[in-house]
Coordinates of C-alpha atoms in Angstrom, one line a residue:
Chain A
M38 CA 16.3 -41.7 13.1
R39 CA 14.9 -45.0 12.0
I40 CA 11.2 -45.3 12.6
A41 CA 9.6 -48.8 12.4
L42 CA 6.1 -48.8 11.5
I43 CA 4.7 -52.2 12.1
D44 CA 2.7 -53.8 9.4
Y45 CA 0.8 -56.8 10.7
G46 CA -2.1 -56.6 8.3
A47 CA -4.2 -54.4 10.5
G48 CA -5.1 -51.5 8.4
N49 CA -3.4 -49.1 6.0
L50 CA -0.3 -47.6 7.0
H51 CA 0.4 -45.0 4.2
S52 CA -1.2 -42.3 6.1
A53 CA 0.7 -42.9 9.3
A54 CA 3.9 -43.1 7.1
K55 CA 3.3 -39.9 5.6
A56 CA 2.4 -38.2 8.9
L57 CA 5.5 -39.5 10.4
M58 CA 7.6 -38.2 7.8
R59 CA 5.8 -34.7 8.0
A60 CA 6.7 -34.9 11.5
L61 CA 10.0 -35.7 10.9
D62 CA 10.5 -32.6 9.0
E63 CA 9.1 -30.5 11.7
T64 CA 11.7 -31.8 14.1
G65 CA 14.6 -31.0 11.5
Q66 CA 15.9 -34.5 12.0
R67 CA 16.9 -36.9 9.2
G68 CA 15.5 -40.3 9.1
E69 CA 13.2 -42.7 7.6
V70 CA 10.0 -44.9 8.2
I71 CA 10.4 -48.5 7.6
M72 CA 7.1 -50.4 7.1
G73 CA 7.3 -54.0 8.1
A74 CA 7.3 -56.8 10.8
D75 CA 11.1 -57.9 10.6
P76 CA 12.6 -58.4 14.1
E77 CA 15.9 -57.0 12.8
V78 CA 14.4 -53.8 11.7
I79 CA 12.5 -53.5 15.1
A80 CA 15.6 -54.3 16.9
K81 CA 17.7 -51.2 15.5
A82 CA 14.5 -49.0 15.3
D83 CA 14.9 -45.8 17.3
R84 CA 11.2 -45.3 17.5
I85 CA 8.4 -47.9 17.2
V86 CA 5.0 -47.3 15.9
L87 CA 2.1 -49.8 16.0
P88 CA -1.1 -48.6 14.3
G89 CA -4.2 -50.8 14.1
D90 CA -7.7 -50.1 12.7
G91 CA -10.6 -52.8 13.3
A92 CA -11.6 -55.1 16.0
F93 CA -9.4 -55.7 19.0
R94 CA -9.4 -59.6 18.7
D95 CA -8.7 -59.5 15.0
C96 CA -5.8 -57.1 15.3
R97 CA -4.4 -59.3 18.4
E98 CA -4.7 -62.4 16.0
N99 CA -2.8 -60.7 13.3
L100 CA -0.1 -59.6 15.8
A101 CA 0.5 -63.0 17.4
I102 CA 0.7 -64.8 13.9
V103 CA 3.8 -62.9 12.5
N104 CA 6.8 -65.0 13.5
G105 CA 9.0 -63.4 16.2
L106 CA 7.0 -60.1 16.3
E107 CA 5.9 -59.8 19.9
D108 CA 9.3 -61.0 21.2
A109 CA 10.9 -58.3 19.3
L110 CA 8.4 -55.8 20.4
D111 CA 8.7 -56.7 23.9
H112 CA 12.6 -56.8 23.8
A113 CA 12.8 -53.4 22.2
V114 CA 10.3 -51.8 24.3
R115 CA 10.5 -53.1 27.5
S116 CA 14.0 -54.3 27.9
K117 CA 15.8 -51.6 25.8
G118 CA 13.4 -48.7 26.4
R119 CA 12.8 -47.6 22.9
P120 CA 10.1 -44.9 22.7
F121 CA 6.9 -46.9 21.4
L122 CA 3.5 -45.2 20.1
G123 CA 0.2 -47.3 19.7
I124 CA -2.3 -45.7 17.6
C125 CA -5.9 -46.5 18.1
V126 CA -6.3 -50.2 18.4
G127 CA -2.6 -50.3 18.3
M128 CA -3.0 -48.3 21.8
Q129 CA -5.8 -50.8 22.9
L130 CA -3.6 -53.5 22.5
L131 CA -1.3 -52.4 25.2
A132 CA -4.1 -53.1 27.8
T133 CA -4.3 -56.4 29.7
R134 CA -7.5 -57.2 28.3
G135 CA -9.9 -56.3 25.6
L136 CA -13.4 -57.0 25.9
E137 CA -14.7 -56.6 22.5
R138 CA -16.5 -59.6 21.0
G139 CA -15.4 -62.0 23.9
I140 CA -12.4 -61.4 26.3
T141 CA -9.0 -61.3 24.6
A142 CA -5.5 -60.9 26.2
G143 CA -3.4 -57.8 25.2
L144 CA 0.1 -57.1 25.4
G145 CA -0.2 -56.1 29.0
W146 CA 2.1 -53.2 29.1
I147 CA -0.3 -50.9 30.5
P148 CA -2.5 -52.6 33.0
G149 CA -6.3 -52.1 32.3
D150 CA -9.1 -53.3 30.1
V151 CA -10.5 -52.4 27.0
V152 CA -14.3 -51.6 27.6
P153 CA -17.2 -50.4 25.5
L154 CA -17.8 -46.7 25.6
Q155 CA -21.0 -45.9 27.7
P156 CA -21.6 -42.3 27.4
A157 CA -23.7 -41.0 30.7
D158 CA -26.1 -39.3 28.4
P159 CA -28.1 -41.5 26.4
V160 CA -28.3 -38.9 23.3
L161 CA -24.9 -39.4 22.5
K162 CA -24.1 -41.7 19.7
V163 CA -21.6 -44.6 19.8
P164 CA -19.1 -45.0 18.1
H165 CA -17.5 -41.5 19.1
M166 CA -16.8 -40.4 15.6
G167 CA -15.2 -37.1 14.9
W168 CA -13.2 -34.3 16.4
N169 CA -12.8 -33.7 20.0
T170 CA -10.7 -31.7 22.3
L171 CA -8.2 -33.2 24.9
S172 CA -7.8 -32.6 28.7
M173 CA -4.7 -33.2 30.4
T174 CA -4.4 -35.8 33.1
S175 CA -0.8 -35.9 33.7
A176 CA 1.8 -33.8 32.2
H177 CA 3.6 -35.6 29.2
P178 CA 6.3 -34.4 26.8
V179 CA 4.3 -35.5 23.8
L180 CA 1.8 -33.0 24.5
E181 CA 4.3 -29.9 24.8
G182 CA 3.1 -26.9 22.9
I183 CA -0.3 -28.5 22.1
A184 CA -3.2 -26.2 23.1
L185 CA -5.6 -28.3 25.3
G186 CA -9.0 -27.7 26.9
P187 CA -12.5 -26.9 25.3
Q188 CA -10.7 -23.7 23.3
G189 CA -7.7 -25.9 22.1
L190 CA -6.8 -28.3 19.1
H191 CA -8.9 -31.2 17.9
A192 CA -8.0 -34.8 17.6
Y193 CA -10.0 -37.0 15.3
F194 CA -11.6 -40.2 17.0
L195 CA -13.2 -43.1 15.7
H196 CA -13.9 -45.9 18.1
S197 CA -16.6 -47.6 20.3
F198 CA -14.0 -49.0 22.8
H199 CA -11.6 -47.4 24.9
L200 CA -8.8 -48.3 27.4
I201 CA -9.3 -47.7 31.0
P202 CA -5.9 -47.9 32.8
E203 CA -5.7 -49.2 36.5
G204 CA -5.1 -46.4 38.8
T205 CA -4.8 -43.0 37.1
G206 CA -1.0 -42.6 36.7
N207 CA -1.0 -44.0 33.4
L208 CA -3.8 -41.9 31.7
I209 CA -2.3 -38.8 30.2
A210 CA -5.3 -37.1 28.5
T211 CA -8.9 -37.5 28.2
A212 CA -11.7 -36.4 25.9
G213 CA -15.1 -35.5 27.2
Y214 CA -18.0 -37.5 25.8
G215 CA -20.7 -38.0 28.2
G216 CA -17.8 -38.6 30.8
P217 CA -14.2 -38.9 30.2
V218 CA -12.8 -40.9 27.2
S219 CA -9.2 -42.1 27.5
A220 CA -7.4 -40.2 24.7
I221 CA -3.8 -40.7 25.7
V222 CA -2.3 -43.5 28.0
G223 CA 1.5 -43.8 28.8
R224 CA 4.0 -45.6 30.9
D225 CA 7.6 -45.6 30.9
T226 CA 8.6 -45.2 27.2
V227 CA 5.4 -46.3 25.9
I228 CA 2.6 -44.0 24.8
G229 CA -0.7 -44.7 23.0
T230 CA -3.3 -42.7 21.7
Q231 CA -6.9 -43.7 21.0
F232 CA -7.3 -40.8 18.5
H233 CA -5.6 -40.9 15.0
P234 CA -2.6 -38.3 14.9
E235 CA -2.1 -39.2 11.4
K236 CA -5.7 -37.9 10.8
S237 CA -5.7 -34.8 13.2
Q238 CA -4.0 -32.4 11.1
V239 CA -2.2 -29.7 13.2
L240 CA -2.7 -31.4 16.5
G241 CA -1.6 -34.8 14.8
V242 CA 1.6 -33.4 13.2
K243 CA 2.7 -31.8 16.5
L244 CA 2.1 -34.8 18.7
L245 CA 4.1 -36.9 16.4
A246 CA 6.9 -34.5 16.2
N247 CA 7.0 -34.4 20.0
F248 CA 7.1 -38.5 20.1
L249 CA 10.0 -38.4 17.7
K250 CA 11.9 -35.6 19.9
W251 CA 11.0 -37.4 23.1
A252 CA 14.2 -38.8 24.8
P253 CA 12.7 -40.6 27.9
Chain B
M279 CA -16.6 -31.6 23.2
L280 CA -17.2 -33.7 20.1
K281 CA -18.0 -31.5 17.1
K282 CA -20.4 -31.5 14.5
R283 CA -18.8 -32.3 11.2
V284 CA -18.9 -30.9 7.7
I285 CA -18.3 -33.6 4.8
P286 CA -17.7 -32.6 1.3
C287 CA -18.5 -35.4 -1.3
L288 CA -16.8 -36.1 -4.4
D289 CA -18.2 -38.4 -7.0
V290 CA -15.7 -40.3 -8.9
K291 CA -15.8 -42.2 -12.2
N292 CA -13.2 -44.2 -13.6
G293 CA -10.7 -42.3 -11.3
R294 CA -11.9 -38.7 -12.4
V295 CA -14.1 -36.3 -10.3
V296 CA -17.3 -36.1 -12.3
K297 CA -18.3 -32.6 -11.3
G298 CA -15.0 -30.8 -11.3
I299 CA -14.8 -28.4 -8.1
N300 CA -14.4 -24.9 -8.7
F301 CA -11.1 -24.1 -6.7
V302 CA -9.0 -21.4 -8.0
D303 CA -5.5 -23.0 -7.2
L304 CA -6.6 -26.4 -8.6
A305 CA -4.3 -27.6 -11.5
D306 CA -6.5 -30.5 -12.6
V307 CA -10.0 -30.0 -11.6
G308 CA -10.8 -33.6 -12.4
D309 CA -8.0 -35.2 -10.3
P310 CA -9.7 -36.5 -7.1
V311 CA -6.4 -36.4 -5.1
E312 CA -6.0 -32.8 -6.0
S313 CA -9.6 -31.8 -4.8
A314 CA -8.8 -34.0 -1.6
K315 CA -6.0 -32.0 -0.8
A316 CA -7.8 -28.7 -1.4
Y317 CA -10.5 -29.8 0.9
D318 CA -7.9 -31.1 3.6
A319 CA -6.2 -27.5 3.4
A320 CA -9.7 -25.9 3.7
G321 CA -10.2 -27.6 7.0
A322 CA -13.0 -30.4 5.8
D323 CA -13.7 -32.6 8.9
E324 CA -14.0 -35.6 6.6
L325 CA -13.9 -36.3 3.0
C326 CA -16.5 -38.7 1.2
F327 CA -15.5 -40.5 -2.1
L328 CA -18.6 -41.9 -3.9
D329 CA -17.5 -44.3 -6.7
I330 CA -20.1 -44.2 -9.6
T331 CA -18.1 -46.1 -12.2
A332 CA -20.6 -48.5 -13.6
S333 CA -18.1 -51.5 -14.2
H334 CA -16.2 -53.6 -11.4
E335 CA -13.5 -54.1 -13.7
N336 CA -12.0 -50.5 -12.8
R337 CA -11.9 -51.0 -9.4
G338 CA -8.2 -50.9 -9.3
T339 CA -8.4 -47.3 -10.5
L340 CA -10.4 -46.3 -7.6
L341 CA -7.9 -48.2 -5.2
D342 CA -5.2 -45.8 -6.5
V343 CA -7.0 -42.7 -5.9
V344 CA -7.9 -44.0 -2.4
R345 CA -4.1 -44.7 -1.8
R346 CA -2.7 -41.6 -3.2
T347 CA -5.5 -39.7 -1.2
A348 CA -4.5 -41.1 2.0
E349 CA -0.6 -40.6 1.2
N350 CA -1.5 -36.8 0.7
C351 CA -4.2 -35.9 3.4
F352 CA -4.3 -35.6 7.1
M353 CA -8.1 -36.1 7.4
P354 CA -10.5 -39.1 7.5
V355 CA -11.7 -40.6 4.3
T356 CA -15.0 -42.7 3.7
V357 CA -15.3 -44.5 0.3
G358 CA -18.3 -45.8 -1.0
G359 CA -19.8 -47.1 -4.4
G360 CA -19.8 -50.5 -5.6
V361 CA -19.0 -52.4 -2.5
R362 CA -20.4 -55.9 -2.9
E363 CA -18.3 -58.2 -0.7
V364 CA -16.2 -58.2 2.6
E365 CA -13.3 -58.2 0.5
D366 CA -14.2 -55.0 -1.3
V367 CA -14.3 -53.5 2.2
R368 CA -10.7 -55.0 3.0
A369 CA -9.1 -53.7 -0.3
L370 CA -10.5 -50.2 0.4
M371 CA -9.5 -50.2 4.2
L372 CA -5.9 -51.5 3.1
A373 CA -5.7 -48.7 0.3
G374 CA -6.2 -46.1 3.2
A375 CA -10.0 -45.8 3.8
D376 CA -10.9 -44.9 7.2
K377 CA -14.6 -46.0 6.8
V378 CA -16.5 -47.9 4.0
S379 CA -19.8 -47.3 3.0
I380 CA -22.1 -50.1 1.9
N381 CA -25.1 -49.4 -0.1
T382 CA -26.9 -52.0 -2.4
A383 CA -25.0 -55.1 -1.2
A384 CA -26.7 -54.7 2.3
V385 CA -30.0 -54.1 0.9
R386 CA -29.5 -57.5 -1.0
D387 CA -28.1 -59.2 2.0
R388 CA -27.7 -57.6 5.5
S389 CA -25.3 -60.1 6.7
I390 CA -22.6 -58.3 5.1
V391 CA -22.8 -55.2 7.5
G392 CA -22.3 -57.9 10.4
R393 CA -19.3 -59.7 8.8
A394 CA -17.7 -56.6 7.7
A395 CA -18.1 -54.8 11.3
E396 CA -16.8 -58.2 12.8
K397 CA -13.6 -57.7 10.7
F398 CA -13.1 -54.2 10.8
G399 CA -14.9 -52.8 13.9
A400 CA -18.4 -51.0 13.8
Q401 CA -16.5 -47.7 13.5
A402 CA -15.3 -48.5 9.9
I403 CA -18.6 -49.4 8.5
V404 CA -21.0 -47.0 7.1
V405 CA -24.4 -48.1 5.5
A406 CA -25.7 -46.0 3.0
I407 CA -29.3 -45.4 2.7
D408 CA -31.2 -43.7 -0.1
A409 CA -34.6 -43.0 0.8
K410 CA -37.8 -41.6 -0.8
K411 CA -41.1 -40.5 0.7
V412 CA -44.0 -42.9 -0.3
S413 CA -46.4 -41.7 1.8
G414 CA -49.3 -39.1 0.6
D415 CA -50.3 -36.0 2.1
G416 CA -52.3 -36.5 5.3
Q417 CA -50.9 -39.8 5.7
S418 CA -48.3 -40.8 8.7
P419 CA -44.9 -40.2 6.9
R420 CA -43.2 -43.4 5.5
W421 CA -39.9 -43.6 3.6
E422 CA -38.8 -46.4 1.6
I423 CA -35.3 -47.7 0.3
F424 CA -34.6 -47.0 -3.1
T425 CA -31.6 -48.5 -5.0
H426 CA -29.8 -47.6 -8.5
G427 CA -29.9 -43.8 -7.8
G428 CA -33.4 -43.7 -6.8
R429 CA -35.0 -45.4 -9.7
N430 CA -35.7 -48.9 -8.0
P431 CA -38.2 -49.3 -5.2
T432 CA -37.5 -52.3 -2.8
G433 CA -40.7 -51.8 -0.4
I434 CA -38.5 -51.6 2.6
D435 CA -39.1 -49.2 5.3
A436 CA -36.2 -46.7 5.7
I437 CA -36.4 -46.3 9.5
A438 CA -37.0 -50.3 10.1
Y439 CA -33.8 -50.7 8.1
A440 CA -31.8 -48.0 9.6
R441 CA -32.6 -49.9 13.0
E442 CA -31.6 -53.3 11.6
V443 CA -28.2 -52.3 10.1
A444 CA -27.3 -50.5 13.4
D445 CA -28.1 -53.8 15.4
L446 CA -26.0 -55.7 12.9
G447 CA -23.2 -53.6 13.4
A448 CA -23.0 -50.6 11.2
G449 CA -21.2 -47.6 12.7
E450 CA -22.8 -44.8 10.9
I451 CA -25.6 -44.1 8.6
L452 CA -25.2 -42.1 5.5
L453 CA -28.7 -40.9 4.9
T454 CA -29.7 -39.4 1.6
S455 CA -33.0 -37.9 0.7
M456 CA -33.6 -39.0 -3.0
D457 CA -36.5 -36.5 -3.1
R458 CA -34.0 -33.6 -2.0
D459 CA -30.8 -34.9 -3.8
G460 CA -30.0 -32.1 -6.4
T461 CA -32.9 -29.7 -5.6
K462 CA -31.0 -27.2 -3.3
A463 CA -34.2 -27.1 -1.1
G464 CA -32.7 -28.5 2.1
F465 CA -32.5 -31.8 3.7
D466 CA -35.7 -33.9 4.3
L467 CA -35.3 -33.0 7.9
A468 CA -38.5 -35.4 9.1
L469 CA -36.6 -38.1 7.5
T470 CA -33.3 -37.4 8.9
R471 CA -34.8 -36.8 12.5
A472 CA -36.9 -40.0 12.2
V473 CA -33.9 -42.0 11.5
S474 CA -31.6 -40.2 14.0
D475 CA -33.9 -40.8 16.7
A476 CA -34.4 -44.5 15.7
V477 CA -30.8 -45.4 16.2
T478 CA -28.0 -44.9 18.5
I479 CA -25.2 -44.6 16.2
P480 CA -24.4 -41.2 14.0
V481 CA -26.5 -40.3 11.2
V482 CA -24.8 -38.1 8.3
A483 CA -27.7 -35.9 6.6
S484 CA -27.2 -35.8 2.7
G485 CA -29.2 -34.6 -0.1
G486 CA -30.4 -31.0 -0.8
V487 CA -28.2 -28.6 0.6
G488 CA -28.5 -25.1 -1.0
T489 CA -27.6 -22.7 1.7
L490 CA -25.8 -22.5 4.8
D491 CA -28.8 -22.5 7.0
H492 CA -29.7 -25.8 5.6
L493 CA -26.6 -27.4 7.2
V494 CA -27.6 -25.8 10.6
E495 CA -31.3 -27.3 10.3
G496 CA -29.7 -30.8 9.3
I497 CA -27.9 -30.8 12.8
R498 CA -30.4 -29.2 14.8
E499 CA -33.8 -30.1 13.5
G500 CA -32.8 -33.3 11.9
G501 CA -30.6 -34.6 14.7
A502 CA -27.9 -35.6 12.1
S503 CA -24.2 -35.7 13.6
A504 CA -22.5 -34.6 10.3
V505 CA -23.8 -33.0 7.2
L506 CA -22.8 -33.8 3.6
A507 CA -22.7 -31.5 0.5
A508 CA -21.5 -31.8 -2.8
S509 CA -22.2 -29.1 -5.2
I510 CA -22.2 -25.9 -3.0
F511 CA -18.6 -26.7 -2.3
H512 CA -17.6 -27.9 -5.7
Y513 CA -18.8 -25.0 -7.5
G514 CA -17.4 -22.6 -4.7
T515 CA -21.0 -21.3 -3.7
F516 CA -19.6 -21.3 0.0
S517 CA -16.2 -22.5 1.2
I518 CA -15.9 -25.0 4.0
A519 CA -14.4 -22.2 6.3
E520 CA -17.7 -20.1 5.6
A521 CA -20.1 -23.2 6.3
K522 CA -18.3 -23.9 9.5
R523 CA -18.2 -20.3 10.8
H524 CA -21.9 -19.9 9.8
M525 CA -22.8 -23.2 11.8
A526 CA -20.6 -21.8 14.7
E527 CA -22.3 -18.6 14.7
A528 CA -25.6 -20.3 15.0
G529 CA -24.5 -21.7 18.1
L530 CA -23.5 -25.4 16.8
P531 CA -20.2 -26.9 18.2
M532 CA -17.8 -26.9 15.3
R533 CA -13.9 -27.3 14.9
L534 CA -12.5 -24.3 13.7
D535 CA -8.8 -24.8 14.3
G536 CA -8.2 -26.6 10.9
L537 CA -9.5 -23.9 8.6
E538 CA -6.3 -22.9 7.2
G539 CA -5.0 -26.6 6.9
I540 CA -1.3 -27.5 8.0
G541 CA -0.1 -26.3 4.5

């Protein structure tokens, strides 16, 4: 299995690469993680992972300036249906628009806006930073075998904005933080996690393994 | 529900851990990556690296440590010490830091906080505040920022400064009481509470932990979102698991599912 881990200068890829290799071991499959932004590599990949740390606008600009990258992603994911995982800002970029420091157009693969977190309880601090449990909104293969709910496993969050998808169909899981926080979104062969699976120990490796096994 | 965090801190000098941690299975107690892996396996919620290397020329060594740690740990890492420019933040982020802590540079020039947050997002920018009580008994409490390990007073009010850096875009405050640091007498709870109430971003309490009850107090009375400790973990006085179970038994929301690590 060839996993393309997109390098577009928006954060470190080492932990994600390592976690994907670890997840690959769990699936018992052989494969490799290829870091880069080469359209050729993306075209031949069996799985595509888009990480992203930082501000929405900054990541969006970084993505746009790599020649041919967006076209290659669009073709591989939307035309050919390759399974795709966006992580953190890599997930937020799936939205129609980001509202962090002005309005920035996203990839528009999952209709919705990326908006500031506003917990109903003013005592709750923003950023939403740390370990939280997940509640399922719609069943999805990437959640298979993962204990959910208040007594379930934890995922690591580090963010001040989240993606609110239009309608509820594309929302897979939420975390509770003074109201629901979008934790996982998905549509067709696209999935995105607001939390960092590569930093989420047990839950993270399991989710990544599920993503690699997923055959939509 | 979001859980309270327990964060062990490693002091790193020229790429080596200064106070070696007392873990039985550790092949090399001075290797920060080995220590990080041990804490990862023990279920720490995050790890903090504090670079205390005096010279800026050895920066490459720290970046290498951060890179190797990120490759070997499935937990978030904050790196601080010696960050002077936005470029230093970028280098650490690209090496694998999840958050970067800025201390003296922000005291000298607040604008670095906003510039770094704009580039990397508020969630990645931690401002470290070293504060000391300057008011006498009977006076209303006042804490000032000190730099250079608590030696240099700045005259800056710690609470006002915390508010200011939060407004500029800091995503977290790492608050160390220089009065309590190394004393094992517990956090300066009044300071922790005052800063925590003054800002809407998370505060990490640091300085003075000697018992597990101190960790509980930092959250409950200090209002902190996380507690940082060094020596009680390094010297094996308590394990991460003991700390988290104790806090859970005291009624605090803790993550207990990572305590065995993922091997």
